[in-house]
Amino acid sequence: MRASTYAPGRGRTAPDSSFGRRDPLLTERATHSTQLVREFFHYARLPIGLADAQASLIAKWMLVGFVHGVMNTDNMTISGESIDFGPCAFIDAHHPSAVFSSIDQLGRYAYGNQPHIALWNLARLAETLLPLVAADADTTGAVESVTEVLHQFLPRYEQHWLDGMRAKLGLRTALPDDRALVDDLLARMTDAALDHTGTFRALARVLRGSEPPPEPLLAWMGRWRARLAVEGSDDTSTAAAIDRVNPLYIARNHLVEAALATATDGDLTTLHELVELLRHPFDESPGRDRYALPIEMMRAASTVGAGSVTAAIERLDALLTEAMDDISLRPGRSDAGRVMNGH
């Protein structure tokens, strides 16, 4: 998030064109008595749209267990799009402190910290916009105006995120106790190191009766089923709704690394299979169950002669063994977090 330094007579062209592309409404000019008043209202509303765009984006990351890696201010866009990834990854075992960067020893960009880092970045952008928002040389009023907008960010994020979590759980309505239900689920997932992606897809299979509930979630399941009963939803339609919003296949680190390893050896089979699955992440592909598993479960499911996937995993294990001497691992980091890419 970079903005031009403002000085009288210059510095407005870049913000005008950039924000106009983000939201045409931002370029509207109501009829006011002076140009100064027109510009004040134009630029004062900029942070509102930006804050909501970032809140929506980060909520989507969190819902699918995505970690950007290095959320510096220059790695975020005013358009609310994902760019310039660091050592990014999707988490396997759910944990708020999951990191994937060898230099992020303090967890600044950890999975659970991403909403707060986004707010910090927005605050830095807001500082550069103060001269554009201010009605005169005194920026006191502008600081208060922009601060008020920044204070809205986390509530906006929470709303986007909670709406998304309701959808992931097959809930169609909003009730006050939903946040507690979600928090309890995530706490149990963390304590039991349950796979983030796989756990939500498993809920649909439980409703269909095709597999038993995960043991760590047995007590929580009762509360969830009671909440579904409030809506009067049948299990079949709820399971279908859960599958529509929870991906089965994601670009897990070990899959990406395995595809790259075999591709480097001249075999593009695993790469092509992975790309094809990621084009339709919600649709189950028969015979490709391994692509939906975290690395430990994938190893357990693999058998001798199981094809290119097994060979890729074996090659990946060898590469990781060679690299371990150069990697400083944080305690408790998931297996996926051990795949470092030089950052």
PDB file of C-alpha atoms in Angstrom, residues 19-313:
ATOM      1  CA  PHE A  19      -9.058   4.637  -6.133  1.00  0.00           C
ATOM      2  CA  GLY A  20     -11.276   5.348  -9.106  1.00  0.00           C
ATOM      3  CA  ARG A  21     -10.442   1.943 -10.526  1.00  0.00           C
ATOM      4  CA  ARG A  22     -11.153   0.375  -7.134  1.00  0.00           C
ATOM      5  CA  ASP A  23     -14.592   1.973  -6.781  1.00  0.00           C
ATOM      6  CA  PRO A  24     -16.110   4.319  -9.377  1.00  0.00           C
ATOM      7  CA  LEU A  25     -18.203   5.882  -6.619  1.00  0.00           C
ATOM      8  CA  LEU A  26     -15.015   7.340  -5.176  1.00  0.00           C
ATOM      9  CA  THR A  27     -14.648   9.591  -8.227  1.00  0.00           C
ATOM     10  CA  GLU A  28     -18.076  11.171  -7.857  1.00  0.00           C
ATOM     11  CA  ARG A  29     -18.154  14.878  -7.045  1.00  0.00           C
ATOM     12  CA  ALA A  30     -21.242  16.361  -5.459  1.00  0.00           C
ATOM     13  CA  THR A  31     -21.901  20.060  -5.958  1.00  0.00           C
ATOM     14  CA  HIS A  32     -20.352  21.990  -3.073  1.00  0.00           C
ATOM     15  CA  SER A  33     -19.452  25.595  -2.570  1.00  0.00           C
ATOM     16  CA  THR A  34     -15.700  25.135  -2.867  1.00  0.00           C
ATOM     17  CA  GLN A  35     -13.165  22.759  -4.393  1.00  0.00           C
ATOM     18  CA  LEU A  36     -11.729  22.284  -0.911  1.00  0.00           C
ATOM     19  CA  VAL A  37     -14.967  20.826   0.437  1.00  0.00           C
ATOM     20  CA  ARG A  38     -15.348  18.570  -2.605  1.00  0.00           C
ATOM     21  CA  GLU A  39     -11.869  17.130  -2.099  1.00  0.00           C
ATOM     22  CA  PHE A  40     -12.383  16.644   1.610  1.00  0.00           C
ATOM     23  CA  PHE A  41     -15.409  14.447   1.134  1.00  0.00           C
ATOM     24  CA  HIS A  42     -13.769  12.628  -1.776  1.00  0.00           C
ATOM     25  CA  TYR A  43     -10.639  11.593   0.082  1.00  0.00           C
ATOM     26  CA  ALA A  44     -12.216  11.196   3.521  1.00  0.00           C
ATOM     27  CA  ARG A  45     -14.314   8.293   2.283  1.00  0.00           C
ATOM     28  CA  LEU A  46     -11.366   6.501   0.692  1.00  0.00           C
ATOM     29  CA  PRO A  47     -10.299   4.569   3.819  1.00  0.00           C
ATOM     30  CA  ILE A  48     -13.850   3.235   4.266  1.00  0.00           C
ATOM     31  CA  GLY A  49     -13.822   1.365   0.970  1.00  0.00           C
ATOM     32  CA  LEU A  50     -10.232   0.272   1.477  1.00  0.00           C
ATOM     33  CA  ALA A  51     -10.899  -1.047   4.969  1.00  0.00           C
ATOM     34  CA  ASP A  52     -13.852  -3.123   3.815  1.00  0.00           C
ATOM     35  CA  ALA A  53     -11.942  -4.510   0.830  1.00  0.00           C
ATOM     36  CA  GLN A  54      -9.088  -5.621   3.081  1.00  0.00           C
ATOM     37  CA  ALA A  55     -11.463  -6.990   5.730  1.00  0.00           C
ATOM     38  CA  SER A  56     -13.208  -9.133   3.125  1.00  0.00           C
ATOM     39  CA  LEU A  57      -9.922 -10.370   1.652  1.00  0.00           C
ATOM     40  CA  ILE A  58      -8.308 -11.340   4.962  1.00  0.00           C
ATOM     41  CA  ALA A  59     -11.499 -13.073   6.073  1.00  0.00           C
ATOM     42  CA  LYS A  60     -11.370 -15.223   2.934  1.00  0.00           C
ATOM     43  CA  TRP A  61      -7.728 -16.116   3.669  1.00  0.00           C
ATOM     44  CA  MET A  62      -8.595 -17.127   7.210  1.00  0.00           C
ATOM     45  CA  LEU A  63     -11.593 -19.187   6.155  1.00  0.00           C
ATOM     46  CA  VAL A  64      -9.504 -21.433   3.903  1.00  0.00           C
ATOM     47  CA  GLY A  65      -6.477 -21.531   6.211  1.00  0.00           C
ATOM     48  CA  PHE A  66      -4.220 -19.446   3.982  1.00  0.00           C
ATOM     49  CA  VAL A  67      -1.060 -17.745   5.262  1.00  0.00           C
ATOM     50  CA  HIS A  68       0.324 -14.992   3.042  1.00  0.00           C
ATOM     51  CA  GLY A  69       3.799 -15.203   4.510  1.00  0.00           C
ATOM     52  CA  VAL A  70       5.072 -11.625   4.503  1.00  0.00           C
ATOM     53  CA  MET A  71       2.323  -9.015   4.812  1.00  0.00           C
ATOM     54  CA  ASN A  72       4.489  -5.930   4.408  1.00  0.00           C
ATOM     55  CA  THR A  73       2.701  -2.731   3.432  1.00  0.00           C
ATOM     56  CA  ASP A  74       4.048  -3.014  -0.115  1.00  0.00           C
ATOM     57  CA  ASN A  75       2.611  -6.528  -0.403  1.00  0.00           C
ATOM     58  CA  MET A  76      -1.004  -5.373  -0.111  1.00  0.00           C
ATOM     59  CA  THR A  77      -3.149  -3.597  -2.672  1.00  0.00           C
ATOM     60  CA  ILE A  78      -5.862  -0.984  -2.318  1.00  0.00           C
ATOM     61  CA  SER A  79      -8.012  -3.153  -4.593  1.00  0.00           C
ATOM     62  CA  GLY A  80      -8.238  -5.900  -1.971  1.00  0.00           C
ATOM     63  CA  GLU A  81      -6.488  -8.519  -4.092  1.00  0.00           C
ATOM     64  CA  SER A  82      -3.853 -11.069  -3.075  1.00  0.00           C
ATOM     65  CA  ILE A  83      -0.400 -10.243  -4.485  1.00  0.00           C
ATOM     66  CA  ASP A  84       3.328 -10.591  -3.890  1.00  0.00           C
ATOM     67  CA  PHE A  85       3.267 -13.656  -1.680  1.00  0.00           C
ATOM     68  CA  GLY A  86       6.108 -14.501   0.608  1.00  0.00           C
ATOM     69  CA  PRO A  87       6.578 -18.109   1.746  1.00  0.00           C
ATOM     70  CA  CYS A  88       2.813 -18.590   1.549  1.00  0.00           C
ATOM     71  CA  ALA A  89       0.980 -21.812   2.320  1.00  0.00           C
ATOM     72  CA  PHE A  90      -2.286 -23.391   3.391  1.00  0.00           C
ATOM     73  CA  ILE A  91      -2.125 -24.745   6.907  1.00  0.00           C
ATOM     74  CA  ASP A  92      -2.574 -28.451   7.574  1.00  0.00           C
ATOM     75  CA  ALA A  93      -3.065 -28.778  11.337  1.00  0.00           C
ATOM     76  CA  HIS A  94      -5.150 -25.834  12.498  1.00  0.00           C
ATOM     77  CA  HIS A  95      -3.185 -23.475  14.723  1.00  0.00           C
ATOM     78  CA  PRO A  96      -3.277 -19.667  15.042  1.00  0.00           C
ATOM     79  CA  SER A  97       0.527 -19.467  15.376  1.00  0.00           C
ATOM     80  CA  ALA A  98       1.277 -21.365  12.147  1.00  0.00           C
ATOM     81  CA  VAL A  99       4.050 -19.631  10.177  1.00  0.00           C
ATOM     82  CA  PHE A 100       5.889 -20.596   7.017  1.00  0.00           C
ATOM     83  CA  SER A 101       8.781 -18.154   6.890  1.00  0.00           C
ATOM     84  CA  SER A 102      12.187 -19.093   8.253  1.00  0.00           C
ATOM     85  CA  ILE A 103      12.807 -15.449   9.186  1.00  0.00           C
ATOM     86  CA  ASP A 104       9.477 -14.904  10.970  1.00  0.00           C
ATOM     87  CA  GLN A 105      10.778 -16.180  14.297  1.00  0.00           C
ATOM     88  CA  LEU A 106       8.394 -14.012  16.326  1.00  0.00           C
ATOM     89  CA  GLY A 107       5.315 -14.963  14.316  1.00  0.00           C
ATOM     90  CA  ARG A 108       4.504 -11.446  13.144  1.00  0.00           C
ATOM     91  CA  TYR A 109       2.836 -12.830  10.015  1.00  0.00           C
ATOM     92  CA  ALA A 110       1.385 -15.964  11.624  1.00  0.00           C
ATOM     93  CA  TYR A 111      -1.975 -17.253  10.472  1.00  0.00           C
ATOM     94  CA  GLY A 112      -3.868 -15.809  13.428  1.00  0.00           C
ATOM     95  CA  ASN A 113      -2.118 -12.435  13.252  1.00  0.00           C
ATOM     96  CA  GLN A 114      -3.136 -11.589   9.701  1.00  0.00           C
ATOM     97  CA  PRO A 115      -6.218  -9.451  10.534  1.00  0.00           C
ATOM     98  CA  HIS A 116      -4.164  -7.311  12.926  1.00  0.00           C
ATOM     99  CA  ILE A 117      -1.302  -6.923  10.453  1.00  0.00           C
ATOM    100  CA  ALA A 118      -3.811  -5.788   7.832  1.00  0.00           C
ATOM    101  CA  LEU A 119      -5.061  -3.136  10.239  1.00  0.00           C
ATOM    102  CA  TRP A 120      -1.498  -1.984  10.932  1.00  0.00           C
ATOM    103  CA  ASN A 121      -0.880  -1.676   7.205  1.00  0.00           C
ATOM    104  CA  LEU A 122      -4.074   0.307   6.727  1.00  0.00           C
ATOM    105  CA  ALA A 123      -2.965   2.686   9.459  1.00  0.00           C
ATOM    106  CA  ARG A 124       0.294   3.319   7.611  1.00  0.00           C
ATOM    107  CA  LEU A 125      -1.612   4.043   4.404  1.00  0.00           C
ATOM    108  CA  ALA A 126      -3.975   6.333   6.284  1.00  0.00           C
ATOM    109  CA  GLU A 127      -1.002   8.371   7.498  1.00  0.00           C
ATOM    110  CA  THR A 128       0.017   9.126   3.910  1.00  0.00           C
ATOM    111  CA  LEU A 129      -3.540  10.224   3.084  1.00  0.00           C
ATOM    112  CA  LEU A 130      -3.902  12.688   5.954  1.00  0.00           C
ATOM    113  CA  PRO A 131      -2.891  15.738   3.889  1.00  0.00           C
ATOM    114  CA  LEU A 132      -5.509  14.773   1.305  1.00  0.00           C
ATOM    115  CA  VAL A 133      -8.235  14.327   3.900  1.00  0.00           C
ATOM    116  CA  ALA A 134      -7.391  17.445   5.914  1.00  0.00           C
ATOM    117  CA  ALA A 135      -9.467  20.539   5.234  1.00  0.00           C
ATOM    118  CA  ASP A 136      -6.473  22.764   6.008  1.00  0.00           C
ATOM    119  CA  ALA A 137      -2.907  22.572   7.253  1.00  0.00           C
ATOM    120  CA  ASP A 138      -4.150  21.309  10.619  1.00  0.00           C
ATOM    121  CA  THR A 139      -4.596  17.538  10.252  1.00  0.00           C
ATOM    122  CA  THR A 140      -6.207  17.030  13.672  1.00  0.00           C
ATOM    123  CA  GLY A 141      -9.685  16.638  12.246  1.00  0.00           C
ATOM    124  CA  ALA A 142      -8.369  14.330   9.530  1.00  0.00           C
ATOM    125  CA  VAL A 143      -6.676  12.117  12.121  1.00  0.00           C
ATOM    126  CA  GLU A 144      -9.945  11.753  14.017  1.00  0.00           C
ATOM    127  CA  SER A 145     -11.861  10.986  10.815  1.00  0.00           C
ATOM    128  CA  VAL A 146      -9.418   8.358   9.591  1.00  0.00           C
ATOM    129  CA  THR A 147      -9.018   6.829  13.064  1.00  0.00           C
ATOM    130  CA  GLU A 148     -12.769   6.345  13.242  1.00  0.00           C
ATOM    131  CA  VAL A 149     -12.621   4.404   9.974  1.00  0.00           C
ATOM    132  CA  LEU A 150      -9.699   2.289  11.170  1.00  0.00           C
ATOM    133  CA  HIS A 151     -11.638   1.391  14.295  1.00  0.00           C
ATOM    134  CA  GLN A 152     -14.280  -0.096  12.017  1.00  0.00           C
ATOM    135  CA  PHE A 153     -11.858  -2.512  10.366  1.00  0.00           C
ATOM    136  CA  LEU A 154     -11.829  -5.354  12.894  1.00  0.00           C
ATOM    137  CA  PRO A 155     -15.636  -5.347  13.325  1.00  0.00           C
ATOM    138  CA  ARG A 156     -15.966  -5.423   9.519  1.00  0.00           C
ATOM    139  CA  TYR A 157     -13.470  -8.270   9.331  1.00  0.00           C
ATOM    140  CA  GLU A 158     -15.250 -10.165  12.109  1.00  0.00           C
ATOM    141  CA  GLN A 159     -18.552  -9.870  10.259  1.00  0.00           C
ATOM    142  CA  HIS A 160     -17.113 -11.129   6.961  1.00  0.00           C
ATOM    143  CA  TRP A 161     -15.311 -13.951   8.757  1.00  0.00           C
ATOM    144  CA  LEU A 162     -18.280 -15.023  10.903  1.00  0.00           C
ATOM    145  CA  ASP A 163     -20.616 -15.003   7.903  1.00  0.00           C
ATOM    146  CA  GLY A 164     -18.109 -17.228   6.117  1.00  0.00           C
ATOM    147  CA  MET A 165     -17.796 -19.572   9.094  1.00  0.00           C
ATOM    148  CA  ARG A 166     -21.556 -19.951   9.270  1.00  0.00           C
ATOM    149  CA  ALA A 167     -21.537 -21.000   5.627  1.00  0.00           C
ATOM    150  CA  LYS A 168     -18.717 -23.474   6.278  1.00  0.00           C
ATOM    151  CA  LEU A 169     -20.845 -25.064   8.996  1.00  0.00           C
ATOM    152  CA  GLY A 170     -23.947 -25.209   6.811  1.00  0.00           C
ATOM    153  CA  LEU A 171     -25.797 -22.488   8.730  1.00  0.00           C
ATOM    154  CA  ARG A 172     -28.183 -20.272   6.790  1.00  0.00           C
ATOM    155  CA  THR A 173     -29.147 -17.826   9.518  1.00  0.00           C
ATOM    156  CA  ALA A 174     -27.342 -15.761  12.143  1.00  0.00           C
ATOM    157  CA  LEU A 175     -27.817 -16.246  15.882  1.00  0.00           C
ATOM    158  CA  PRO A 176     -25.975 -14.550  18.775  1.00  0.00           C
ATOM    159  CA  ASP A 177     -24.364 -17.769  20.027  1.00  0.00           C
ATOM    160  CA  ASP A 178     -22.816 -18.658  16.662  1.00  0.00           C
ATOM    161  CA  ARG A 179     -19.481 -17.053  17.518  1.00  0.00           C
ATOM    162  CA  ALA A 180     -19.140 -19.202  20.632  1.00  0.00           C
ATOM    163  CA  LEU A 181     -19.946 -22.309  18.585  1.00  0.00           C
ATOM    164  CA  VAL A 182     -17.251 -21.417  16.050  1.00  0.00           C
ATOM    165  CA  ASP A 183     -14.669 -20.534  18.700  1.00  0.00           C
ATOM    166  CA  ASP A 184     -15.240 -23.849  20.464  1.00  0.00           C
ATOM    167  CA  LEU A 185     -14.754 -25.762  17.217  1.00  0.00           C
ATOM    168  CA  LEU A 186     -11.516 -23.970  16.374  1.00  0.00           C
ATOM    169  CA  ALA A 187     -10.177 -24.462  19.899  1.00  0.00           C
ATOM    170  CA  ARG A 188     -10.815 -28.200  19.667  1.00  0.00           C
ATOM    171  CA  MET A 189      -9.225 -28.318  16.221  1.00  0.00           C
ATOM    172  CA  THR A 190      -6.155 -26.574  17.613  1.00  0.00           C
ATOM    173  CA  ASP A 191      -5.874 -28.820  20.667  1.00  0.00           C
ATOM    174  CA  ALA A 192      -6.215 -31.998  18.593  1.00  0.00           C
ATOM    175  CA  ALA A 193      -4.117 -30.692  15.663  1.00  0.00           C
ATOM    176  CA  LEU A 194      -6.979 -31.448  13.272  1.00  0.00           C
ATOM    177  CA  ASP A 195      -6.531 -30.651   9.607  1.00  0.00           C
ATOM    178  CA  HIS A 196      -8.125 -27.285   8.834  1.00  0.00           C
ATOM    179  CA  THR A 197      -9.442 -28.121   5.371  1.00  0.00           C
ATOM    180  CA  GLY A 198     -10.290 -31.754   6.002  1.00  0.00           C
ATOM    181  CA  THR A 199     -12.254 -31.108   9.190  1.00  0.00           C
ATOM    182  CA  PHE A 200     -14.877 -28.960   7.493  1.00  0.00           C
ATOM    183  CA  ARG A 201     -15.314 -31.401   4.617  1.00  0.00           C
ATOM    184  CA  ALA A 202     -15.649 -34.200   7.176  1.00  0.00           C
ATOM    185  CA  LEU A 203     -18.709 -32.485   8.644  1.00  0.00           C
ATOM    186  CA  ALA A 204     -20.602 -33.144   5.421  1.00  0.00           C
ATOM    187  CA  ARG A 205     -19.623 -36.813   5.450  1.00  0.00           C
ATOM    188  CA  VAL A 206     -20.782 -37.104   9.052  1.00  0.00           C
ATOM    189  CA  LEU A 207     -24.177 -35.720   8.075  1.00  0.00           C
ATOM    190  CA  ARG A 208     -24.390 -38.226   5.225  1.00  0.00           C
ATOM    191  CA  GLY A 209     -23.493 -41.040   7.606  1.00  0.00           C
ATOM    192  CA  SER A 210     -20.497 -42.090   5.548  1.00  0.00           C
ATOM    193  CA  GLU A 211     -18.049 -41.694   8.432  1.00  0.00           C
ATOM    194  CA  PRO A 212     -18.193 -41.252  12.225  1.00  0.00           C
ATOM    195  CA  PRO A 213     -17.606 -37.877  13.860  1.00  0.00           C
ATOM    196  CA  PRO A 214     -13.971 -37.064  14.709  1.00  0.00           C
ATOM    197  CA  GLU A 215     -13.485 -38.115  18.321  1.00  0.00           C
ATOM    198  CA  PRO A 216     -12.115 -34.712  19.473  1.00  0.00           C
ATOM    199  CA  LEU A 217     -15.325 -33.081  18.192  1.00  0.00           C
ATOM    200  CA  LEU A 218     -17.899 -35.439  19.696  1.00  0.00           C
ATOM    201  CA  ALA A 219     -19.107 -33.025  22.387  1.00  0.00           C
ATOM    202  CA  TRP A 220     -19.114 -30.098  19.973  1.00  0.00           C
ATOM    203  CA  MET A 221     -21.075 -32.094  17.380  1.00  0.00           C
ATOM    204  CA  GLY A 222     -24.084 -32.227  19.672  1.00  0.00           C
ATOM    205  CA  ARG A 223     -24.218 -28.449  19.913  1.00  0.00           C
ATOM    206  CA  TRP A 224     -23.742 -28.101  16.165  1.00  0.00           C
ATOM    207  CA  ARG A 225     -26.521 -30.564  15.365  1.00  0.00           C
ATOM    208  CA  ALA A 226     -28.802 -28.716  17.783  1.00  0.00           C
ATOM    209  CA  ARG A 227     -27.996 -25.438  16.013  1.00  0.00           C
ATOM    210  CA  LEU A 228     -28.803 -26.986  12.633  1.00  0.00           C
ATOM    211  CA  ALA A 229     -32.090 -28.248  14.035  1.00  0.00           C
ATOM    212  CA  VAL A 230     -33.104 -24.680  14.862  1.00  0.00           C
ATOM    213  CA  GLU A 231     -33.100 -23.954  11.124  1.00  0.00           C
ATOM    214  CA  GLY A 232     -34.983 -27.116  10.272  1.00  0.00           C
ATOM    215  CA  SER A 233     -32.443 -28.071   7.611  1.00  0.00           C
ATOM    216  CA  ASP A 234     -32.264 -31.651   6.434  1.00  0.00           C
ATOM    217  CA  ASP A 235     -28.890 -33.399   6.541  1.00  0.00           C
ATOM    218  CA  THR A 236     -28.680 -33.982   2.792  1.00  0.00           C
ATOM    219  CA  SER A 237     -29.096 -30.342   1.781  1.00  0.00           C
ATOM    220  CA  THR A 238     -26.859 -29.155   4.601  1.00  0.00           C
ATOM    221  CA  ALA A 239     -24.088 -31.547   3.563  1.00  0.00           C
ATOM    222  CA  ALA A 240     -24.339 -30.314  -0.020  1.00  0.00           C
ATOM    223  CA  ALA A 241     -24.148 -26.698   1.166  1.00  0.00           C
ATOM    224  CA  ILE A 242     -21.038 -27.485   3.224  1.00  0.00           C
ATOM    225  CA  ASP A 243     -19.322 -29.077   0.231  1.00  0.00           C
ATOM    226  CA  ARG A 244     -20.078 -26.035  -1.927  1.00  0.00           C
ATOM    227  CA  VAL A 245     -18.048 -23.672   0.261  1.00  0.00           C
ATOM    228  CA  ASN A 246     -15.353 -25.918   1.728  1.00  0.00           C
ATOM    229  CA  PRO A 247     -12.659 -27.004  -0.738  1.00  0.00           C
ATOM    230  CA  LEU A 248     -11.598 -30.629  -0.830  1.00  0.00           C
ATOM    231  CA  TYR A 249      -8.342 -29.897  -2.625  1.00  0.00           C
ATOM    232  CA  ILE A 250      -5.946 -27.077  -1.771  1.00  0.00           C
ATOM    233  CA  ALA A 251      -2.375 -26.328  -2.764  1.00  0.00           C
ATOM    234  CA  ARG A 252      -0.834 -28.006   0.263  1.00  0.00           C
ATOM    235  CA  ASN A 253       2.878 -27.347   0.622  1.00  0.00           C
ATOM    236  CA  HIS A 254       3.905 -30.976   0.330  1.00  0.00           C
ATOM    237  CA  LEU A 255       1.847 -31.389  -2.850  1.00  0.00           C
ATOM    238  CA  VAL A 256       3.357 -28.310  -4.464  1.00  0.00           C
ATOM    239  CA  GLU A 257       6.878 -29.305  -3.477  1.00  0.00           C
ATOM    240  CA  ALA A 258       6.325 -32.864  -4.669  1.00  0.00           C
ATOM    241  CA  ALA A 259       4.993 -31.646  -8.012  1.00  0.00           C
ATOM    242  CA  LEU A 260       7.988 -29.362  -8.436  1.00  0.00           C
ATOM    243  CA  ALA A 261      10.417 -32.101  -7.451  1.00  0.00           C
ATOM    244  CA  THR A 262       9.108 -34.593 -10.007  1.00  0.00           C
ATOM    245  CA  ALA A 263       8.747 -31.892 -12.656  1.00  0.00           C
ATOM    246  CA  THR A 264      12.399 -31.025 -12.153  1.00  0.00           C
ATOM    247  CA  ASP A 265      13.174 -34.664 -12.897  1.00  0.00           C
ATOM    248  CA  GLY A 266      11.167 -34.406 -16.100  1.00  0.00           C
ATOM    249  CA  ASP A 267       7.906 -36.012 -14.931  1.00  0.00           C
ATOM    250  CA  LEU A 268       4.999 -33.556 -15.162  1.00  0.00           C
ATOM    251  CA  THR A 269       2.302 -36.078 -14.218  1.00  0.00           C
ATOM    252  CA  THR A 270       1.898 -34.953 -10.602  1.00  0.00           C
ATOM    253  CA  LEU A 271       1.981 -31.278 -11.581  1.00  0.00           C
ATOM    254  CA  HIS A 272      -0.741 -31.703 -14.190  1.00  0.00           C
ATOM    255  CA  GLU A 273      -2.916 -33.725 -11.809  1.00  0.00           C
ATOM    256  CA  LEU A 274      -2.580 -31.124  -9.070  1.00  0.00           C
ATOM    257  CA  VAL A 275      -3.372 -28.210 -11.380  1.00  0.00           C
ATOM    258  CA  GLU A 276      -6.434 -30.002 -12.706  1.00  0.00           C
ATOM    259  CA  LEU A 277      -7.745 -30.691  -9.200  1.00  0.00           C
ATOM    260  CA  LEU A 278      -7.203 -27.085  -8.127  1.00  0.00           C
ATOM    261  CA  ARG A 279      -9.313 -25.914 -11.051  1.00  0.00           C
ATOM    262  CA  HIS A 280     -12.268 -27.621  -9.376  1.00  0.00           C
ATOM    263  CA  PRO A 281     -11.348 -27.656  -5.664  1.00  0.00           C
ATOM    264  CA  PHE A 282     -14.851 -28.444  -4.387  1.00  0.00           C
ATOM    265  CA  ASP A 283     -15.502 -31.447  -6.638  1.00  0.00           C
ATOM    266  CA  GLU A 284     -14.366 -34.898  -5.534  1.00  0.00           C
ATOM    267  CA  SER A 285     -12.202 -36.689  -8.089  1.00  0.00           C
ATOM    268  CA  PRO A 286     -12.327 -40.508  -7.781  1.00  0.00           C
ATOM    269  CA  GLY A 287      -8.977 -42.175  -7.233  1.00  0.00           C
ATOM    270  CA  ARG A 288      -7.237 -39.012  -6.076  1.00  0.00           C
ATOM    271  CA  ASP A 289      -7.904 -39.190  -2.367  1.00  0.00           C
ATOM    272  CA  ARG A 290      -4.242 -38.607  -1.521  1.00  0.00           C
ATOM    273  CA  TYR A 291      -4.425 -35.066  -2.856  1.00  0.00           C
ATOM    274  CA  ALA A 292      -6.951 -34.206  -0.146  1.00  0.00           C
ATOM    275  CA  LEU A 293      -4.776 -35.414   2.732  1.00  0.00           C
ATOM    276  CA  PRO A 294      -2.269 -33.588   4.939  1.00  0.00           C
ATOM    277  CA  ILE A 295       1.263 -34.901   4.586  1.00  0.00           C
ATOM    278  CA  GLU A 296       1.253 -37.373   7.519  1.00  0.00           C
ATOM    279  CA  MET A 297      -2.025 -38.967   6.433  1.00  0.00           C
ATOM    280  CA  MET A 298      -0.802 -39.028   2.853  1.00  0.00           C
ATOM    281  CA  ARG A 299       2.305 -40.966   3.864  1.00  0.00           C
ATOM    282  CA  ALA A 300       0.182 -43.440   5.815  1.00  0.00           C
ATOM    283  CA  ALA A 301      -2.145 -43.959   2.851  1.00  0.00           C
ATOM    284  CA  SER A 302       0.677 -44.444   0.358  1.00  0.00           C
ATOM    285  CA  THR A 303       1.771 -47.958  -0.543  1.00  0.00           C
ATOM    286  CA  VAL A 304       4.745 -49.264  -2.453  1.00  0.00           C
ATOM    287  CA  GLY A 305       4.157 -48.850  -6.175  1.00  0.00           C
ATOM    288  CA  ALA A 306       1.237 -46.436  -5.707  1.00  0.00           C
ATOM    289  CA  GLY A 307       2.444 -44.286  -8.572  1.00  0.00           C
ATOM    290  CA  SER A 308       3.903 -40.857  -9.095  1.00  0.00           C
ATOM    291  CA  VAL A 309       2.425 -39.362  -5.925  1.00  0.00           C
ATOM    292  CA  THR A 310       4.281 -41.802  -3.688  1.00  0.00           C
ATOM    293  CA  ALA A 311       7.486 -41.292  -5.646  1.00  0.00           C
ATOM    294  CA  ALA A 312       7.044 -37.536  -5.324  1.00  0.00           C
ATOM    295  CA  ILE A 313       6.615 -37.771  -1.564  1.00  0.00           C
TER     296      ILE A 313
END
